[in-house]
Amino acid sequence: MKAVGLGIVAAFFFASTFVVNQLMAAKGGSWLFSSSLRYLFTVPLFGVWVGVTRQWRPLWRLMRENVWPDPVDGNC
């Protein structure tokens, strides 16, 4: 049940960014700026989540191991 609640909150957040993008575009704002806000808002939330679950070390290790995509496995 916890996963369903988390999914609903995530979907609400993601959908609300589309509304904000549309409002900004209607007022003459740049689509590039408004679309980048979605990622700028997501990074602190992700940081909080990783901090609460105490997964910083595995995250940093994974990021260091995968700095560059491996063209051999097709994930680039």
PDB file of N, CA, C and O in Angstrom:
ATOM      1  N   MET A   1       0.821  -1.195   0.000  1.00  0.00           N
ATOM      2  CA  MET A   1       0.000   0.000   0.000  1.00  0.00           C
ATOM      3  C   MET A   1       0.863   1.257   0.000  1.00  0.00           C
ATOM      4  O   MET A   1       0.492   2.266  -0.575  1.00  0.00           O
ATOM      5  N   LYS A   2       2.020   1.155   0.659  1.00  0.00           N
ATOM      6  CA  LYS A   2       2.932   2.298   0.713  1.00  0.00           C
ATOM      7  C   LYS A   2       3.416   2.669  -0.694  1.00  0.00           C
ATOM      8  O   LYS A   2       3.517   3.846  -1.028  1.00  0.00           O
ATOM      9  N   ALA A   3       3.715   1.655  -1.518  1.00  0.00           N
ATOM     10  CA  ALA A   3       4.188   1.900  -2.878  1.00  0.00           C
ATOM     11  C   ALA A   3       3.110   2.587  -3.718  1.00  0.00           C
ATOM     12  O   ALA A   3       3.414   3.469  -4.531  1.00  0.00           O
ATOM     13  N   VAL A   4       1.857   2.212  -3.519  1.00  0.00           N
ATOM     14  CA  VAL A   4       0.758   2.830  -4.259  1.00  0.00           C
ATOM     15  C   VAL A   4       0.634   4.304  -3.868  1.00  0.00           C
ATOM     16  O   VAL A   4       0.491   5.176  -4.721  1.00  0.00           O
ATOM     17  N   GLY A   5       0.706   4.586  -2.588  1.00  0.00           N
ATOM     18  CA  GLY A   5       0.634   5.977  -2.128  1.00  0.00           C
ATOM     19  C   GLY A   5       1.789   6.803  -2.662  1.00  0.00           C
ATOM     20  O   GLY A   5       1.599   7.945  -3.103  1.00  0.00           O
ATOM     21  N   LEU A   6       2.983   6.235  -2.642  1.00  0.00           N
ATOM     22  CA  LEU A   6       4.146   6.935  -3.178  1.00  0.00           C
ATOM     23  C   LEU A   6       3.993   7.176  -4.676  1.00  0.00           C
ATOM     24  O   LEU A   6       4.340   8.252  -5.181  1.00  0.00           O
ATOM     25  N   GLY A   7       3.456   6.212  -5.374  1.00  0.00           N
ATOM     26  CA  GLY A   7       3.218   6.369  -6.812  1.00  0.00           C
ATOM     27  C   GLY A   7       2.203   7.451  -7.111  1.00  0.00           C
ATOM     28  O   GLY A   7       2.360   8.217  -8.064  1.00  0.00           O
ATOM     29  N   ILE A   8       1.167   7.533  -6.300  1.00  0.00           N
ATOM     30  CA  ILE A   8       0.146   8.573  -6.498  1.00  0.00           C
ATOM     31  C   ILE A   8       0.732   9.954  -6.249  1.00  0.00           C
ATOM     32  O   ILE A   8       0.488  10.890  -7.010  1.00  0.00           O
ATOM     33  N   VAL A   9       1.530  10.083  -5.200  1.00  0.00           N
ATOM     34  CA  VAL A   9       2.169  11.371  -4.914  1.00  0.00           C
ATOM     35  C   VAL A   9       3.116  11.751  -6.045  1.00  0.00           C
ATOM     36  O   VAL A   9       3.145  12.903  -6.493  1.00  0.00           O
ATOM     37  N   ALA A  10       3.893  10.791  -6.531  1.00  0.00           N
ATOM     38  CA  ALA A  10       4.820  11.066  -7.632  1.00  0.00           C
ATOM     39  C   ALA A  10       4.072  11.473  -8.896  1.00  0.00           C
ATOM     40  O   ALA A  10       4.475  12.405  -9.598  1.00  0.00           O
ATOM     41  N   ALA A  11       2.983  10.788  -9.199  1.00  0.00           N
ATOM     42  CA  ALA A  11       2.199  11.122 -10.385  1.00  0.00           C
ATOM     43  C   ALA A  11       1.582  12.511 -10.264  1.00  0.00           C
ATOM     44  O   ALA A  11       1.550  13.273 -11.239  1.00  0.00           O
ATOM     45  N   PHE A  12       1.105  12.856  -9.073  1.00  0.00           N
ATOM     46  CA  PHE A  12       0.550  14.190  -8.855  1.00  0.00           C
ATOM     47  C   PHE A  12       1.617  15.260  -9.056  1.00  0.00           C
ATOM     48  O   PHE A  12       1.385  16.273  -9.716  1.00  0.00           O
ATOM     49  N   PHE A  13       2.787  15.034  -8.495  1.00  0.00           N
ATOM     50  CA  PHE A  13       3.880  15.996  -8.651  1.00  0.00           C
ATOM     51  C   PHE A  13       4.255  16.148 -10.114  1.00  0.00           C
ATOM     52  O   PHE A  13       4.388  17.259 -10.622  1.00  0.00           O
ATOM     53  N   PHE A  14       4.423  15.029 -10.810  1.00  0.00           N
ATOM     54  CA  PHE A  14       4.823  15.083 -12.208  1.00  0.00           C
ATOM     55  C   PHE A  14       3.768  15.769 -13.061  1.00  0.00           C
ATOM     56  O   PHE A  14       4.086  16.589 -13.917  1.00  0.00           O
ATOM     57  N   ALA A  15       2.496  15.467 -12.826  1.00  0.00           N
ATOM     58  CA  ALA A  15       1.416  16.094 -13.591  1.00  0.00           C
ATOM     59  C   ALA A  15       1.323  17.584 -13.291  1.00  0.00           C
ATOM     60  O   ALA A  15       1.042  18.385 -14.191  1.00  0.00           O
ATOM     61  N   SER A  16       1.577  17.965 -12.054  1.00  0.00           N
ATOM     62  CA  SER A  16       1.498  19.393 -11.717  1.00  0.00           C
ATOM     63  C   SER A  16       2.577  20.188 -12.435  1.00  0.00           C
ATOM     64  O   SER A  16       2.375  21.369 -12.743  1.00  0.00           O
ATOM     65  N   THR A  17       3.720  19.572 -12.739  1.00  0.00           N
ATOM     66  CA  THR A  17       4.755  20.298 -13.472  1.00  0.00           C
ATOM     67  C   THR A  17       4.306  20.606 -14.892  1.00  0.00           C
ATOM     68  O   THR A  17       4.688  21.630 -15.450  1.00  0.00           O
ATOM     69  N   PHE A  18       3.492  19.747 -15.479  1.00  0.00           N
ATOM     70  CA  PHE A  18       2.957  20.044 -16.806  1.00  0.00           C
ATOM     71  C   PHE A  18       2.026  21.248 -16.758  1.00  0.00           C
ATOM     72  O   PHE A  18       2.013  22.076 -17.663  1.00  0.00           O
ATOM     73  N   VAL A  19       1.242  21.353 -15.703  1.00  0.00           N
ATOM     74  CA  VAL A  19       0.346  22.500 -15.542  1.00  0.00           C
ATOM     75  C   VAL A  19       1.160  23.777 -15.399  1.00  0.00           C
ATOM     76  O   VAL A  19       0.872  24.795 -16.029  1.00  0.00           O
ATOM     77  N   VAL A  20       2.205  23.727 -14.588  1.00  0.00           N
ATOM     78  CA  VAL A  20       3.066  24.897 -14.412  1.00  0.00           C
ATOM     79  C   VAL A  20       3.736  25.264 -15.732  1.00  0.00           C
ATOM     80  O   VAL A  20       3.821  26.442 -16.086  1.00  0.00           O
ATOM     81  N   ASN A  21       4.210  24.269 -16.483  1.00  0.00           N
ATOM     82  CA  ASN A  21       4.823  24.539 -17.792  1.00  0.00           C
ATOM     83  C   ASN A  21       3.836  25.232 -18.722  1.00  0.00           C
ATOM     84  O   ASN A  21       4.193  26.175 -19.434  1.00  0.00           O
ATOM     85  N   GLN A  22       2.596  24.766 -18.735  1.00  0.00           N
ATOM     86  CA  GLN A  22       1.584  25.357 -19.608  1.00  0.00           C
ATOM     87  C   GLN A  22       1.286  26.795 -19.199  1.00  0.00           C
ATOM     88  O   GLN A  22       1.159  27.667 -20.049  1.00  0.00           O
ATOM     89  N   LEU A  23       1.177  27.041 -17.903  1.00  0.00           N
ATOM     90  CA  LEU A  23       0.924  28.407 -17.433  1.00  0.00           C
ATOM     91  C   LEU A  23       2.071  29.345 -17.795  1.00  0.00           C
ATOM     92  O   LEU A  23       1.847  30.483 -18.219  1.00  0.00           O
ATOM     93  N   MET A  24       3.288  28.861 -17.638  1.00  0.00           N
ATOM     94  CA  MET A  24       4.447  29.687 -17.986  1.00  0.00           C
ATOM     95  C   MET A  24       4.497  29.946 -19.485  1.00  0.00           C
ATOM     96  O   MET A  24       4.820  31.052 -19.915  1.00  0.00           O
ATOM     97  N   ALA A  25       4.188  28.943 -20.286  1.00  0.00           N
ATOM     98  CA  ALA A  25       4.202  29.112 -21.738  1.00  0.00           C
ATOM     99  C   ALA A  25       3.115  30.084 -22.183  1.00  0.00           C
ATOM    100  O   ALA A  25       3.313  30.880 -23.105  1.00  0.00           O
ATOM    101  N   ALA A  26       1.956  30.045 -21.522  1.00  0.00           N
ATOM    102  CA  ALA A  26       0.864  30.949 -21.875  1.00  0.00           C
ATOM    103  C   ALA A  26       1.212  32.403 -21.560  1.00  0.00           C
ATOM    104  O   ALA A  26       0.732  33.321 -22.222  1.00  0.00           O
ATOM    105  N   LYS A  27       2.068  32.605 -20.574  1.00  0.00           N
ATOM    106  CA  LYS A  27       2.486  33.961 -20.196  1.00  0.00           C
ATOM    107  C   LYS A  27       3.692  34.432 -20.996  1.00  0.00           C
ATOM    108  O   LYS A  27       4.202  35.511 -20.755  1.00  0.00           O
ATOM    109  N   GLY A  28       4.158  33.628 -21.927  1.00  0.00           N
ATOM    110  CA  GLY A  28       5.279  34.027 -22.767  1.00  0.00           C
ATOM    111  C   GLY A  28       6.631  33.562 -22.269  1.00  0.00           C
ATOM    112  O   GLY A  28       7.657  34.038 -22.734  1.00  0.00           O
ATOM    113  N   GLY A  29       6.643  32.633 -21.336  1.00  0.00           N
ATOM    114  CA  GLY A  29       7.909  32.121 -20.816  1.00  0.00           C
ATOM    115  C   GLY A  29       8.552  31.143 -21.782  1.00  0.00           C
ATOM    116  O   GLY A  29       7.922  30.604 -22.682  1.00  0.00           O
ATOM    117  N   SER A  30       9.822  30.916 -21.581  1.00  0.00           N
ATOM    118  CA  SER A  30      10.575  30.002 -22.430  1.00  0.00           C
ATOM    119  C   SER A  30      10.232  28.557 -22.090  1.00  0.00           C
ATOM    120  O   SER A  30      10.216  28.172 -20.916  1.00  0.00           O
ATOM    121  N   TRP A  31       9.980  27.740 -23.091  1.00  0.00           N
ATOM    122  CA  TRP A  31       9.673  26.340 -22.860  1.00  0.00           C
ATOM    123  C   TRP A  31      10.893  25.615 -22.305  1.00  0.00           C
ATOM    124  O   TRP A  31      10.764  24.679 -21.526  1.00  0.00           O
ATOM    125  N   LEU A  32      12.086  26.060 -22.686  1.00  0.00           N
ATOM    126  CA  LEU A  32      13.297  25.415 -22.199  1.00  0.00           C
ATOM    127  C   LEU A  32      13.449  25.613 -20.697  1.00  0.00           C
ATOM    128  O   LEU A  32      13.766  24.674 -19.961  1.00  0.00           O
ATOM    129  N   PHE A  33      13.199  26.826 -20.236  1.00  0.00           N
ATOM    130  CA  PHE A  33      13.292  27.112 -18.811  1.00  0.00           C
ATOM    131  C   PHE A  33      12.221  26.350 -18.032  1.00  0.00           C
ATOM    132  O   PHE A  33      12.497  25.734 -17.007  1.00  0.00           O
ATOM    133  N   SER A  34      11.006  26.371 -18.533  1.00  0.00           N
ATOM    134  CA  SER A  34       9.923  25.718 -17.801  1.00  0.00           C
ATOM    135  C   SER A  34      10.095  24.204 -17.767  1.00  0.00           C
ATOM    136  O   SER A  34       9.793  23.563 -16.759  1.00  0.00           O
ATOM    137  N   SER A  35      10.601  23.619 -18.840  1.00  0.00           N
ATOM    138  CA  SER A  35      10.801  22.168 -18.818  1.00  0.00           C
ATOM    139  C   SER A  35      11.970  21.778 -17.921  1.00  0.00           C
ATOM    140  O   SER A  35      11.958  20.716 -17.308  1.00  0.00           O
ATOM    141  N   SER A  36      12.976  22.628 -17.804  1.00  0.00           N
ATOM    142  CA  SER A  36      14.102  22.310 -16.915  1.00  0.00           C
ATOM    143  C   SER A  36      13.703  22.418 -15.449  1.00  0.00           C
ATOM    144  O   SER A  36      14.335  21.806 -14.585  1.00  0.00           O
ATOM    145  N   LEU A  37      12.655  23.178 -15.145  1.00  0.00           N
ATOM    146  CA  LEU A  37      12.200  23.284 -13.759  1.00  0.00           C
ATOM    147  C   LEU A  37      11.762  21.934 -13.197  1.00  0.00           C
ATOM    148  O   LEU A  37      11.916  21.674 -12.012  1.00  0.00           O
ATOM    149  N   ARG A  38      11.229  21.084 -14.045  1.00  0.00           N
ATOM    150  CA  ARG A  38      10.798  19.758 -13.595  1.00  0.00           C
ATOM    151  C   ARG A  38      11.973  19.006 -12.977  1.00  0.00           C
ATOM    152  O   ARG A  38      11.846  18.387 -11.923  1.00  0.00           O
ATOM    153  N   TYR A  39      13.116  19.086 -13.615  1.00  0.00           N
ATOM    154  CA  TYR A  39      14.288  18.392 -13.096  1.00  0.00           C
ATOM    155  C   TYR A  39      14.867  19.108 -11.880  1.00  0.00           C
ATOM    156  O   TYR A  39      15.325  18.468 -10.941  1.00  0.00           O
ATOM    157  N   LEU A  40      14.831  20.426 -11.880  1.00  0.00           N
ATOM    158  CA  LEU A  40      15.342  21.174 -10.738  1.00  0.00           C
ATOM    159  C   LEU A  40      14.489  20.948  -9.494  1.00  0.00           C
ATOM    160  O   LEU A  40      15.001  20.983  -8.375  1.00  0.00           O
ATOM    161  N   PHE A  41      13.197  20.728  -9.649  1.00  0.00           N
ATOM    162  CA  PHE A  41      12.330  20.426  -8.518  1.00  0.00           C
ATOM    163  C   PHE A  41      12.492  18.977  -8.064  1.00  0.00           C
ATOM    164  O   PHE A  41      12.298  18.654  -6.897  1.00  0.00           O
ATOM    165  N   THR A  42      12.831  18.101  -8.981  1.00  0.00           N
ATOM    166  CA  THR A  42      12.931  16.689  -8.661  1.00  0.00           C
ATOM    167  C   THR A  42      14.214  16.359  -7.894  1.00  0.00           C
ATOM    168  O   THR A  42      14.203  15.485  -7.024  1.00  0.00           O
ATOM    169  N   VAL A  43      15.294  17.042  -8.194  1.00  0.00           N
ATOM    170  CA  VAL A  43      16.579  16.732  -7.558  1.00  0.00           C
ATOM    171  C   VAL A  43      16.524  16.852  -6.030  1.00  0.00           C
ATOM    172  O   VAL A  43      16.965  15.928  -5.328  1.00  0.00           O
ATOM    173  N   PRO A  44      15.972  17.940  -5.451  1.00  0.00           N
ATOM    174  CA  PRO A  44      15.900  17.981  -3.982  1.00  0.00           C
ATOM    175  C   PRO A  44      15.009  16.883  -3.397  1.00  0.00           C
ATOM    176  O   PRO A  44      15.340  16.316  -2.347  1.00  0.00           O
ATOM    177  N   LEU A  45      13.913  16.564  -4.059  1.00  0.00           N
ATOM    178  CA  LEU A  45      13.047  15.492  -3.571  1.00  0.00           C
ATOM    179  C   LEU A  45      13.773  14.154  -3.594  1.00  0.00           C
ATOM    180  O   LEU A  45      13.662  13.355  -2.670  1.00  0.00           O
ATOM    181  N   PHE A  46      14.524  13.934  -4.655  1.00  0.00           N
ATOM    182  CA  PHE A  46      15.307  12.705  -4.749  1.00  0.00           C
ATOM    183  C   PHE A  46      16.367  12.671  -3.648  1.00  0.00           C
ATOM    184  O   PHE A  46      16.605  11.633  -3.032  1.00  0.00           O
ATOM    185  N   GLY A  47      17.002  13.811  -3.391  1.00  0.00           N
ATOM    186  CA  GLY A  47      18.007  13.883  -2.334  1.00  0.00           C
ATOM    187  C   GLY A  47      17.421  13.573  -0.972  1.00  0.00           C
ATOM    188  O   GLY A  47      18.040  12.861  -0.170  1.00  0.00           O
ATOM    189  N   VAL A  48      16.235  14.085  -0.710  1.00  0.00           N
ATOM    190  CA  VAL A  48      15.570  13.795   0.560  1.00  0.00           C
ATOM    191  C   VAL A  48      15.267  12.306   0.664  1.00  0.00           C
ATOM    192  O   VAL A  48      15.502  11.681   1.700  1.00  0.00           O
ATOM    193  N   TRP A  49      14.772  11.735  -0.415  1.00  0.00           N
ATOM    194  CA  TRP A  49      14.428  10.319  -0.392  1.00  0.00           C
ATOM    195  C   TRP A  49      15.666   9.455  -0.146  1.00  0.00           C
ATOM    196  O   TRP A  49      15.647   8.518   0.653  1.00  0.00           O
ATOM    197  N   VAL A  50      16.747   9.767  -0.835  1.00  0.00           N
ATOM    198  CA  VAL A  50      17.980   8.994  -0.654  1.00  0.00           C
ATOM    199  C   VAL A  50      18.504   9.183   0.768  1.00  0.00           C
ATOM    200  O   VAL A  50      18.986   8.243   1.393  1.00  0.00           O
ATOM    201  N   GLY A  51      18.379  10.393   1.310  1.00  0.00           N
ATOM    202  CA  GLY A  51      18.816  10.639   2.675  1.00  0.00           C
ATOM    203  C   GLY A  51      17.994   9.892   3.704  1.00  0.00           C
ATOM    204  O   GLY A  51      18.537   9.329   4.661  1.00  0.00           O
ATOM    205  N   VAL A  52      16.687   9.862   3.504  1.00  0.00           N
ATOM    206  CA  VAL A  52      15.803   9.160   4.446  1.00  0.00           C
ATOM    207  C   VAL A  52      16.075   7.658   4.427  1.00  0.00           C
ATOM    208  O   VAL A  52      16.083   7.011   5.481  1.00  0.00           O
ATOM    209  N   THR A  53      16.307   7.112   3.258  1.00  0.00           N
ATOM    210  CA  THR A  53      16.567   5.674   3.159  1.00  0.00           C
ATOM    211  C   THR A  53      18.032   5.327   3.407  1.00  0.00           C
ATOM    212  O   THR A  53      18.386   4.149   3.383  1.00  0.00           O
ATOM    213  N   ARG A  54      18.860   6.330   3.638  1.00  0.00           N
ATOM    214  CA  ARG A  54      20.294   6.152   3.929  1.00  0.00           C
ATOM    215  C   ARG A  54      21.001   5.340   2.854  1.00  0.00           C
ATOM    216  O   ARG A  54      21.716   4.371   3.137  1.00  0.00           O
ATOM    217  N   GLN A  55      20.804   5.747   1.607  1.00  0.00           N
ATOM    218  CA  GLN A  55      21.395   5.035   0.481  1.00  0.00           C
ATOM    219  C   GLN A  55      22.433   5.875  -0.267  1.00  0.00           C
ATOM    220  O   GLN A  55      22.650   5.682  -1.464  1.00  0.00           O
ATOM    221  N   TRP A  56      23.083   6.818   0.426  1.00  0.00           N
ATOM    222  CA  TRP A  56      24.056   7.685  -0.246  1.00  0.00           C
ATOM    223  C   TRP A  56      25.245   6.902  -0.791  1.00  0.00           C
ATOM    224  O   TRP A  56      25.671   7.135  -1.921  1.00  0.00           O
ATOM    225  N   ARG A  57      25.807   6.018   0.019  1.00  0.00           N
ATOM    226  CA  ARG A  57      26.990   5.277  -0.433  1.00  0.00           C
ATOM    227  C   ARG A  57      26.724   4.429  -1.667  1.00  0.00           C
ATOM    228  O   ARG A  57      27.495   4.490  -2.620  1.00  0.00           O
ATOM    229  N   PRO A  58      25.669   3.627  -1.690  1.00  0.00           N
ATOM    230  CA  PRO A  58      25.403   2.863  -2.924  1.00  0.00           C
ATOM    231  C   PRO A  58      25.133   3.765  -4.126  1.00  0.00           C
ATOM    232  O   PRO A  58      25.536   3.443  -5.240  1.00  0.00           O
ATOM    233  N   LEU A  59      24.484   4.905  -3.885  1.00  0.00           N
ATOM    234  CA  LEU A  59      24.211   5.823  -4.993  1.00  0.00           C
ATOM    235  C   LEU A  59      25.504   6.387  -5.567  1.00  0.00           C
ATOM    236  O   LEU A  59      25.703   6.388  -6.783  1.00  0.00           O
ATOM    237  N   TRP A  60      26.401   6.863  -4.700  1.00  0.00           N
ATOM    238  CA  TRP A  60      27.669   7.423  -5.180  1.00  0.00           C
ATOM    239  C   TRP A  60      28.514   6.361  -5.881  1.00  0.00           C
ATOM    240  O   TRP A  60      29.154   6.628  -6.894  1.00  0.00           O
ATOM    241  N   ARG A  61      28.524   5.142  -5.328  1.00  0.00           N
ATOM    242  CA  ARG A  61      29.277   4.060  -5.958  1.00  0.00           C
ATOM    243  C   ARG A  61      28.731   3.763  -7.352  1.00  0.00           C
ATOM    244  O   ARG A  61      29.483   3.646  -8.326  1.00  0.00           O
ATOM    245  N   LEU A  62      27.430   3.686  -7.473  1.00  0.00           N
ATOM    246  CA  LEU A  62      26.794   3.418  -8.753  1.00  0.00           C
ATOM    247  C   LEU A  62      27.058   4.538  -9.752  1.00  0.00           C
ATOM    248  O   LEU A  62      27.331   4.286 -10.928  1.00  0.00           O
ATOM    249  N   MET A  63      27.023   5.778  -9.274  1.00  0.00           N
ATOM    250  CA  MET A  63      27.287   6.912 -10.166  1.00  0.00           C
ATOM    251  C   MET A  63      28.742   6.921 -10.639  1.00  0.00           C
ATOM    252  O   MET A  63      29.019   7.227 -11.797  1.00  0.00           O
ATOM    253  N   ARG A  64      29.681   6.585  -9.740  1.00  0.00           N
ATOM    254  CA  ARG A  64      31.091   6.528 -10.138  1.00  0.00           C
ATOM    255  C   ARG A  64      31.346   5.409 -11.141  1.00  0.00           C
ATOM    256  O   ARG A  64      32.140   5.557 -12.070  1.00  0.00           O
ATOM    257  N   GLU A  65      30.682   4.291 -10.962  1.00  0.00           N
ATOM    258  CA  GLU A  65      30.876   3.161 -11.870  1.00  0.00           C
ATOM    259  C   GLU A  65      30.267   3.397 -13.241  1.00  0.00           C
ATOM    260  O   GLU A  65      30.671   2.774 -14.212  1.00  0.00           O
ATOM    261  N   ASN A  66      29.292   4.275 -13.323  1.00  0.00           N
ATOM    262  CA  ASN A  66      28.564   4.481 -14.580  1.00  0.00           C
ATOM    263  C   ASN A  66      28.631   5.923 -15.054  1.00  0.00           C
ATOM    264  O   ASN A  66      27.632   6.465 -15.523  1.00  0.00           O
ATOM    265  N   VAL A  67      29.819   6.523 -14.963  1.00  0.00           N
ATOM    266  CA  VAL A  67      29.964   7.907 -15.418  1.00  0.00           C
ATOM    267  C   VAL A  67      29.734   7.996 -16.927  1.00  0.00           C
ATOM    268  O   VAL A  67      29.029   8.875 -17.408  1.00  0.00           O
ATOM    269  N   TRP A  68      30.324   7.055 -17.653  1.00  0.00           N
ATOM    270  CA  TRP A  68      30.167   7.038 -19.112  1.00  0.00           C
ATOM    271  C   TRP A  68      29.363   5.808 -19.502  1.00  0.00           C
ATOM    272  O   TRP A  68      29.601   4.723 -18.987  1.00  0.00           O
ATOM    273  N   PRO A  69      28.423   5.962 -20.433  1.00  0.00           N
ATOM    274  CA  PRO A  69      27.650   4.786 -20.859  1.00  0.00           C
ATOM    275  C   PRO A  69      28.541   3.802 -21.602  1.00  0.00           C
ATOM    276  O   PRO A  69      29.486   4.188 -22.279  1.00  0.00           O
ATOM    277  N   ASP A  70      28.233   2.545 -21.462  1.00  0.00           N
ATOM    278  CA  ASP A  70      28.991   1.482 -22.133  1.00  0.00           C
ATOM    279  C   ASP A  70      28.336   1.188 -23.480  1.00  0.00           C
ATOM    280  O   ASP A  70      27.223   0.656 -23.518  1.00  0.00           O
ATOM    281  N   PRO A  71      29.006   1.528 -24.590  1.00  0.00           N
ATOM    282  CA  PRO A  71      28.376   1.310 -25.907  1.00  0.00           C
ATOM    283  C   PRO A  71      28.236  -0.166 -26.265  1.00  0.00           C
ATOM    284  O   PRO A  71      27.456  -0.507 -27.135  1.00  0.00           O
ATOM    285  N   VAL A  72      28.935  -1.049 -25.562  1.00  0.00           N
ATOM    286  CA  VAL A  72      28.878  -2.471 -25.876  1.00  0.00           C
ATOM    287  C   VAL A  72      27.528  -3.063 -25.503  1.00  0.00           C
ATOM    288  O   VAL A  72      26.944  -3.847 -26.228  1.00  0.00           O
ATOM    289  N   ASP A  73      26.971  -2.660 -24.344  1.00  0.00           N
ATOM    290  CA  ASP A  73      25.707  -3.253 -23.909  1.00  0.00           C
ATOM    291  C   ASP A  73      24.490  -2.547 -24.492  1.00  0.00           C
ATOM    292  O   ASP A  73      23.370  -2.928 -24.224  1.00  0.00           O
ATOM    293  N   GLY A  74      24.688  -1.502 -25.268  1.00  0.00           N
ATOM    294  CA  GLY A  74      23.578  -0.834 -25.945  1.00  0.00           C
ATOM    295  C   GLY A  74      22.795   0.116 -25.092  1.00  0.00           C
ATOM    296  O   GLY A  74      21.716   0.563 -25.476  1.00  0.00           O
ATOM    297  N   ASN A  75      23.271   0.487 -23.923  1.00  0.00           N
ATOM    298  CA  ASN A  75      22.560   1.395 -23.045  1.00  0.00           C
ATOM    299  C   ASN A  75      23.086   2.828 -23.147  1.00  0.00           C
ATOM    300  O   ASN A  75      23.241   3.510 -22.177  1.00  0.00           O
ATOM    301  N   CYS A  76      23.400   3.266 -24.337  1.00  0.00           N
ATOM    302  CA  CYS A  76      23.928   4.617 -24.466  1.00  0.00           C
ATOM    303  C   CYS A  76      23.030   5.508 -25.239  1.00  0.00           C
ATOM    304  O   CYS A  76      22.002   5.484 -25.529  1.00  0.00           O
TER     305      CYS A  76
END
